[in-house]
C-alpha positions as a Markdown table, in Angstrom:
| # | Residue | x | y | z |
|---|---|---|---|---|
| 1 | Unk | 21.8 | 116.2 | 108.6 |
| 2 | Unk | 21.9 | 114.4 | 105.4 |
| 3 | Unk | 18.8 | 112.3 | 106.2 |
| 4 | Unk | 16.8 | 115.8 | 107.1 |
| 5 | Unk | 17.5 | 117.2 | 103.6 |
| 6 | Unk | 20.4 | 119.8 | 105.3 |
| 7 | Unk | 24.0 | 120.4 | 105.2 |
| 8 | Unk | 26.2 | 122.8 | 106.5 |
| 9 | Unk | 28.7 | 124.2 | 104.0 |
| 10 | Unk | 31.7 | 126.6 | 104.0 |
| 11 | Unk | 31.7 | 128.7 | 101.5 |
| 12 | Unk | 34.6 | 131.7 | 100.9 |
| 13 | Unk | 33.2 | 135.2 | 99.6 |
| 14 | Unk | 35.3 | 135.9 | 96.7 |
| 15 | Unk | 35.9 | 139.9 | 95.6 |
| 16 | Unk | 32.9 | 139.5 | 92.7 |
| 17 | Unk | 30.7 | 138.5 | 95.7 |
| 18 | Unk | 27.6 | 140.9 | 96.2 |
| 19 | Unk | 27.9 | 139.8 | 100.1 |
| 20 | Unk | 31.0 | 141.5 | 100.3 |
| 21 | Unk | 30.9 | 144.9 | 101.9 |
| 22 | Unk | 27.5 | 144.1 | 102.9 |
| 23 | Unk | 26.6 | 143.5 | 106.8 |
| 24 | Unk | 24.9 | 140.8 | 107.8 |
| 25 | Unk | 21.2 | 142.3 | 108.7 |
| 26 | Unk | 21.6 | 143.3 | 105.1 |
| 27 | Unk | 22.3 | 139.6 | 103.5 |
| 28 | Unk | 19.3 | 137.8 | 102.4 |
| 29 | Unk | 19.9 | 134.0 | 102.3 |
| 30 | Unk | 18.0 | 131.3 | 100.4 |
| 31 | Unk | 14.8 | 130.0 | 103.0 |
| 32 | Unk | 16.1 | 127.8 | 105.5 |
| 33 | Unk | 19.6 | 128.7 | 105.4 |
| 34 | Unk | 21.5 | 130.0 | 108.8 |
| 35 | Unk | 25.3 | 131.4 | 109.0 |
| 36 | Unk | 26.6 | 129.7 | 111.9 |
| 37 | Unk | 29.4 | 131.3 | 111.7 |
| 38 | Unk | 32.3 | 133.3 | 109.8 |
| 39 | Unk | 35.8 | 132.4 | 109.4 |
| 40 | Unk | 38.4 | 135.7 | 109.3 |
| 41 | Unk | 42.1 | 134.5 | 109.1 |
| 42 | Unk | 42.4 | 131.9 | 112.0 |
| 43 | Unk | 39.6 | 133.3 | 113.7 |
| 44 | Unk | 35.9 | 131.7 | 114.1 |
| 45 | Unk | 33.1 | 133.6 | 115.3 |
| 46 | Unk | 29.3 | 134.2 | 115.4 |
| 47 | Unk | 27.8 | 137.2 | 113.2 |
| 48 | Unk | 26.3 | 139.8 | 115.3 |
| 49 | Unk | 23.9 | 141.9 | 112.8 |
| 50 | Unk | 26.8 | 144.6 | 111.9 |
| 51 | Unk | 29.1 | 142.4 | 110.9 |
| 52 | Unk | 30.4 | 143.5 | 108.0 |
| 53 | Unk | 31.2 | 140.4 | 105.1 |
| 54 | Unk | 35.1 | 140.8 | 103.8 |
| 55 | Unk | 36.5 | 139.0 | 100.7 |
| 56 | Unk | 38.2 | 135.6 | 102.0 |
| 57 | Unk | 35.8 | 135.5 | 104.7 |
| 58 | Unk | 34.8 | 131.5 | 105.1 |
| 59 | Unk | 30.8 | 131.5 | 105.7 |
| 60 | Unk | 29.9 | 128.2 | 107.6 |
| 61 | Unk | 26.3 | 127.9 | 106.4 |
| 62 | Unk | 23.4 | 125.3 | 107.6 |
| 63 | Unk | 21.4 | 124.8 | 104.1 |
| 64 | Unk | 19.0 | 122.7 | 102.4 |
| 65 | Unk | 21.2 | 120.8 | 100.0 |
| 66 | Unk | 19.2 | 122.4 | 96.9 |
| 67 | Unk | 20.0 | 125.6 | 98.3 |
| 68 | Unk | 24.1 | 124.9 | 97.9 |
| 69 | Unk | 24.0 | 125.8 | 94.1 |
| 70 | Unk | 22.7 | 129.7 | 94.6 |
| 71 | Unk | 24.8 | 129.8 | 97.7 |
| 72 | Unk | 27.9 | 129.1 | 96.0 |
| 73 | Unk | 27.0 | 132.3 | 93.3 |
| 74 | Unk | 26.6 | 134.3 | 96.0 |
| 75 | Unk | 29.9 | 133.9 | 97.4 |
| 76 | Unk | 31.9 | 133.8 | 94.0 |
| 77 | Unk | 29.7 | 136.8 | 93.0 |
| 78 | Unk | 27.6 | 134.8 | 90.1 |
| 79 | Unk | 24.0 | 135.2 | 91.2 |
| 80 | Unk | 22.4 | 138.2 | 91.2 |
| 81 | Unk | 19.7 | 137.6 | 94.7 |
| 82 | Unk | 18.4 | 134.5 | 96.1 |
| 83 | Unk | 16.1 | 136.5 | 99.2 |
């Protein structure tokens, strides 16, 4: 992935996060970014569109690597939008 310009990050969603509480048709990601999946507890799984984001939810994100910085604010709720 390296070699493309991608990586694939996980990232927790702290209680500051603007994600949290939000579902996922309402999350706007930086361009070229995809949630694979989300990590609950011990349990992995794909994000339908109603999926609602929790605090200590683990986002497993594919990314352009310039994209990690505003990802990271998102999830510890220190950027204000990145869509």
């Amino acid at each position: 992935l390296e070699e493309g310009g991608a990586e694939v990050v996980e990232l927790e969603l702290h209680d500051g996060s603007e994600l949290a509480g939000r579902t996922w048709s309402e999350v706007g990601l930086p361009g070229n970014s995809v949630l694979a999946a989300i990590v609950r507890g011990q349990h992995a799984s794909v994000p339908s569109p109603d999926t609602v984001l929790k605090p200590g939810d683990r986002l497993v994100i594919v990314t352009e690597i310039a994209n990690e910085p505003a990802l990271r604010g998102l999830c510890l709720g220190q950027a204000s939008s990145v869509a």
